[in-house]
Coordinates of C-alpha atoms in Angstrom, one line a residue:
M109 CA 7.7 -15.6 -29.5
H110 CA 6.2 -15.9 -26.0
D111 CA 6.7 -12.7 -23.9
A112 CA 7.4 -13.9 -20.3
N113 CA 6.2 -10.5 -19.1
N114 CA 2.6 -11.5 -20.0
D115 CA 2.8 -14.2 -17.3
Y116 CA 3.0 -11.7 -14.5
A117 CA 0.7 -9.3 -12.6
L118 CA 2.6 -6.8 -10.5
F119 CA 1.3 -5.3 -7.2
L120 CA 3.3 -2.5 -5.5
D121 CA 2.9 -1.0 -2.1
F122 CA 3.7 2.8 -2.0
D123 CA 5.2 4.1 1.3
G124 CA 8.4 2.4 2.2
T125 CA 8.4 0.5 -1.1
L126 CA 8.2 2.9 -4.1
V127 CA 9.0 5.9 -1.9
D128 CA 11.0 6.4 1.3
I129 CA 9.2 6.6 4.6
V130 CA 9.0 10.2 5.9
E131 CA 8.3 11.6 9.4
R132 CA 5.1 13.3 8.3
P133 CA 2.7 11.4 6.0
D134 CA 2.1 14.5 3.9
A135 CA 5.8 15.1 3.3
V136 CA 6.3 12.2 0.9
A137 CA 8.7 12.8 -2.0
I138 CA 8.4 11.2 -5.4
D139 CA 11.5 10.2 -7.5
P140 CA 10.8 12.3 -10.7
A141 CA 11.6 9.2 -12.8
L142 CA 9.1 6.9 -11.0
P143 CA 5.9 7.7 -12.9
D144 CA 7.6 7.4 -16.3
F145 CA 9.2 4.0 -15.7
L146 CA 6.0 2.7 -14.0
T147 CA 4.1 3.6 -17.1
R148 CA 6.7 1.8 -19.3
L149 CA 6.4 -1.2 -17.0
Q150 CA 2.6 -1.0 -17.1
E151 CA 2.8 -1.2 -20.9
R152 CA 5.2 -4.1 -20.8
L153 CA 2.8 -6.0 -18.6
D154 CA -0.2 -5.2 -20.8
G155 CA -1.7 -3.2 -18.0
A156 CA -1.3 -5.7 -15.2
L157 CA 0.3 -3.3 -12.7
A158 CA -1.4 -1.9 -9.7
I159 CA -0.4 0.1 -6.6
I160 CA -1.8 -1.4 -3.4
S161 CA -1.7 1.2 -0.6
G162 CA -3.1 2.4 2.6
R163 CA -3.2 5.9 1.1
P164 CA -6.4 7.2 -0.5
V165 CA -6.6 6.9 -4.3
E166 CA -7.0 10.6 -4.6
F167 CA -3.7 11.2 -2.8
L168 CA -1.8 8.7 -5.0
D169 CA -3.3 10.1 -8.2
A170 CA -2.2 13.6 -7.3
R171 CA 1.4 12.5 -6.7
L172 CA 1.7 10.4 -9.9
A173 CA -0.2 12.8 -12.2
P174 CA -0.6 13.0 -15.1
H175 CA 0.0 9.2 -15.2
V176 CA -2.9 7.0 -14.2
F177 CA -2.5 3.6 -12.7
D178 CA -4.7 0.8 -11.4
M179 CA -4.6 0.9 -7.7
A180 CA -6.2 0.0 -4.4
G181 CA -6.4 2.7 -1.7
L182 CA -7.2 2.5 2.0
H183 CA -6.2 -1.1 2.0
G184 CA -8.7 -2.0 -0.6
L185 CA -11.7 0.1 0.5
E186 CA -11.4 1.9 -2.8
H187 CA -9.9 0.7 -6.1
R188 CA -9.4 1.2 -9.8
I189 CA -9.3 -2.0 -11.8
A190 CA -8.7 -1.8 -15.6
G191 CA -9.5 1.8 -15.3
R192 CA -12.9 1.3 -13.5
L193 CA -12.9 3.4 -10.3
S194 CA -14.8 2.4 -7.1
M195 CA -14.5 4.9 -4.3
C196 CA -15.3 4.7 -0.6
D197 CA -18.0 7.1 0.8
P198 CA -17.0 8.5 4.3
D199 CA -20.7 9.2 4.9
E200 CA -21.3 5.5 5.0
H201 CA -19.2 5.4 8.2
P202 CA -20.8 7.9 10.6
A203 CA -19.5 6.2 13.7
L204 CA -15.9 6.4 12.3
R205 CA -16.4 10.1 11.4
E206 CA -17.4 10.8 15.0
M207 CA -14.4 8.8 16.3
V208 CA -12.1 10.9 14.1
E209 CA -13.3 14.1 15.9
R210 CA -12.8 12.4 19.3
L211 CA -9.3 11.2 18.4
C212 CA -8.2 14.7 17.3
K213 CA -9.3 16.0 20.8
I214 CA -7.6 13.1 22.6
V215 CA -4.2 13.7 21.0
A216 CA -4.4 17.5 20.9
D217 CA -1.9 17.9 23.8
K218 CA 0.4 15.1 22.6
D219 CA 3.2 16.8 20.6
G220 CA 4.3 14.6 17.7
V221 CA 1.3 12.3 17.7
L222 CA -0.6 12.9 14.4
I223 CA -4.1 12.0 13.3
E224 CA -4.3 11.3 9.6
D225 CA -8.0 11.4 8.5
K226 CA -8.4 9.3 5.3
G227 CA -12.2 9.6 5.1
C228 CA -13.1 5.9 5.5
S229 CA -10.2 5.2 7.9
V230 CA -8.0 7.0 10.4
A231 CA -4.4 6.6 11.3
I232 CA -2.6 7.5 14.5
H233 CA 1.1 8.2 13.8
W234 CA 3.8 8.5 16.5
R235 CA 7.0 8.5 14.4
L236 CA 7.7 12.1 15.6
A237 CA 7.1 11.0 19.2
P238 CA 8.3 7.4 19.7
H239 CA 7.9 7.8 23.5
E240 CA 4.2 8.0 22.9
K241 CA 3.9 4.6 21.3
D242 CA 2.1 3.0 24.2
F243 CA -0.4 5.9 24.4
A244 CA -1.1 5.7 20.7
L245 CA -1.6 2.0 20.7
A246 CA -3.9 2.1 23.7
T247 CA -5.9 4.9 22.0
A248 CA -6.3 2.9 18.9
R249 CA -7.4 -0.2 20.8
A250 CA -9.9 1.8 22.8
A251 CA -11.3 3.4 19.6
V252 CA -11.9 0.0 18.0
E253 CA -13.5 -1.4 21.1
A254 CA -15.9 1.5 21.1
L255 CA -16.6 1.1 17.4
G256 CA -17.3 -2.6 17.6
S257 CA -16.6 -5.6 15.3
D258 CA -17.2 -3.7 12.0
Y259 CA -13.7 -2.1 12.5
R260 CA -10.2 -3.3 13.3
V261 CA -6.7 -2.0 14.0
Q262 CA -4.1 -2.4 11.3
H263 CA -0.5 -2.0 12.7
G264 CA 2.4 -0.5 10.7
K265 CA 5.7 1.3 11.2
A266 CA 5.0 3.8 14.0
V267 CA 1.3 3.9 13.0
A268 CA -2.0 2.2 14.0
E269 CA -4.8 2.6 11.6
I270 CA -8.5 2.1 12.4
L271 CA -10.4 0.8 9.3
P272 CA -13.4 -1.3 8.4
S273 CA -12.9 -5.0 9.0
A274 CA -13.6 -5.8 5.4
A275 CA -10.4 -4.0 4.3
G276 CA -7.1 -5.8 3.6
K277 CA -4.4 -5.9 1.0
G278 CA -4.7 -9.7 0.6
K279 CA -8.4 -9.4 -0.1
V280 CA -8.1 -6.7 -2.7
I281 CA -5.3 -8.5 -4.5
E282 CA -7.6 -11.5 -4.7
R283 CA -10.2 -9.2 -6.3
F284 CA -7.7 -8.0 -8.9
L285 CA -6.7 -11.5 -9.8
Q286 CA -10.3 -12.3 -10.7
E287 CA -10.4 -9.7 -13.4
A288 CA -8.6 -8.9 -16.7
P289 CA -5.8 -8.1 -17.3
Y290 CA -4.6 -9.7 -14.0
K291 CA -6.6 -13.0 -14.2
G292 CA -4.5 -16.1 -15.0
R293 CA -1.2 -14.4 -14.3
R294 CA 1.4 -15.1 -11.6
P295 CA 1.2 -12.4 -9.0
I296 CA 4.2 -10.4 -7.6
F297 CA 3.6 -8.3 -4.6
I298 CA 6.2 -5.9 -3.1
G299 CA 5.8 -4.3 0.3
D300 CA 7.7 -3.3 3.4
D301 CA 5.4 -3.4 6.4
L302 CA 3.1 -5.5 8.6
T303 CA 0.2 -4.2 6.5
D304 CA 1.8 -6.0 3.5
E305 CA 2.1 -9.5 5.1
H306 CA -1.6 -10.2 4.2
G307 CA -0.7 -9.5 0.6
F308 CA 2.3 -11.7 0.8
K309 CA 0.2 -14.6 2.1
T310 CA -2.3 -14.2 -0.8
V311 CA 0.5 -14.1 -3.4
N312 CA 2.3 -17.1 -1.9
A313 CA -1.0 -19.1 -2.0
H314 CA -1.1 -18.3 -5.7
D315 CA 2.4 -19.6 -6.2
G316 CA 3.5 -16.0 -6.8
M317 CA 6.5 -14.0 -5.8
S318 CA 6.5 -12.0 -2.5
V319 CA 9.2 -9.3 -2.0
R320 CA 9.9 -7.6 1.3
I321 CA 11.7 -4.2 1.3
G322 CA 14.0 -3.8 4.3
A323 CA 14.4 -5.7 7.6
G324 CA 11.9 -7.4 9.8
D325 CA 10.2 -10.7 10.1
T326 CA 8.3 -11.7 7.0
I327 CA 6.7 -14.5 5.1
A328 CA 8.0 -12.9 1.8
K329 CA 10.2 -15.2 -0.3
V330 CA 12.6 -12.4 -1.5
R331 CA 14.1 -9.4 0.3
L332 CA 15.5 -6.2 -1.1
G333 CA 17.3 -3.5 0.9
T334 CA 15.7 -0.1 0.2
P335 CA 13.1 1.6 -2.0
A336 CA 16.0 2.9 -4.1
D337 CA 17.1 -0.7 -4.8
L338 CA 13.5 -1.5 -5.9
R339 CA 13.3 1.5 -8.1
H340 CA 16.5 0.4 -9.8
C341 CA 15.0 -3.1 -10.3
L342 CA 11.8 -1.8 -11.7
S343 CA 13.4 0.7 -14.0
T344 CA 15.7 -2.1 -15.4
W345 CA 12.6 -4.3 -15.9
A346 CA 10.7 -1.5 -17.6
Y347 CA 13.4 -0.4 -20.1
E348 CA 15.3 -3.7 -20.7
G349 CA 12.6 -6.3 -20.2
T350 CA 14.7 -8.3 -17.7
L351 CA 12.5 -10.0 -15.1
P352 CA 13.9 -9.1 -11.7
F353 CA 14.3 -10.5 -8.2
K354 CA 16.8 -13.2 -7.5
G355 CA 17.3 -13.3 -3.7
D356 CA 18.5 -10.0 -2.4
E357 CA 19.3 -8.6 -5.9
C358 CA 17.8 -8.1 -9.3

């Protein structure tokens, strides 16, 4: 009998999708059941499950240990596909490393504006200081102008991230779809933010299923309310084998 699960490749954003958004990027909390049902779902999909995040792979692995998943970190600058890990070397980005030091000094007297150094990218957060949004955006733009065309700004929820121009969730999903066990499958990508719209575009072009968590303009075809709603959907899929996502429910 044909197993419909073998038709799909599942790609999942992390922050705001699998877990709730938090005020400080290092304060993220993992639902204790999450790694177990993701592992069950990974097995049901014969390995075709990957986390596609702006977080570093090392950060994600530490939160999901001892479970190990395929994933793309830093918007695709590093990835693990079918267990094969390719990491980004911060030393290959000396201009960015110098910029991180400058940014830390620039925001030093701005309470609530946080610099998140990811090695091969850097994010400016203003969730704790919404009144500093214009300052943070202007700082990010000025940094990219100084770095040149090899870098760009990626906008998200109360964050502007400076990263190499080659990075992007849509691009890395394309890469996954060229390799087993993802090749030849219908992609599903689930995300919540502006950074995920590139992934939605790629998945839609492959006649896949794009799912947006929460409010906001989107090109995703399906919308769910909260990360908790998604975790329920994925858990049901993992343990019951029921393919989810019908409009705003599963």
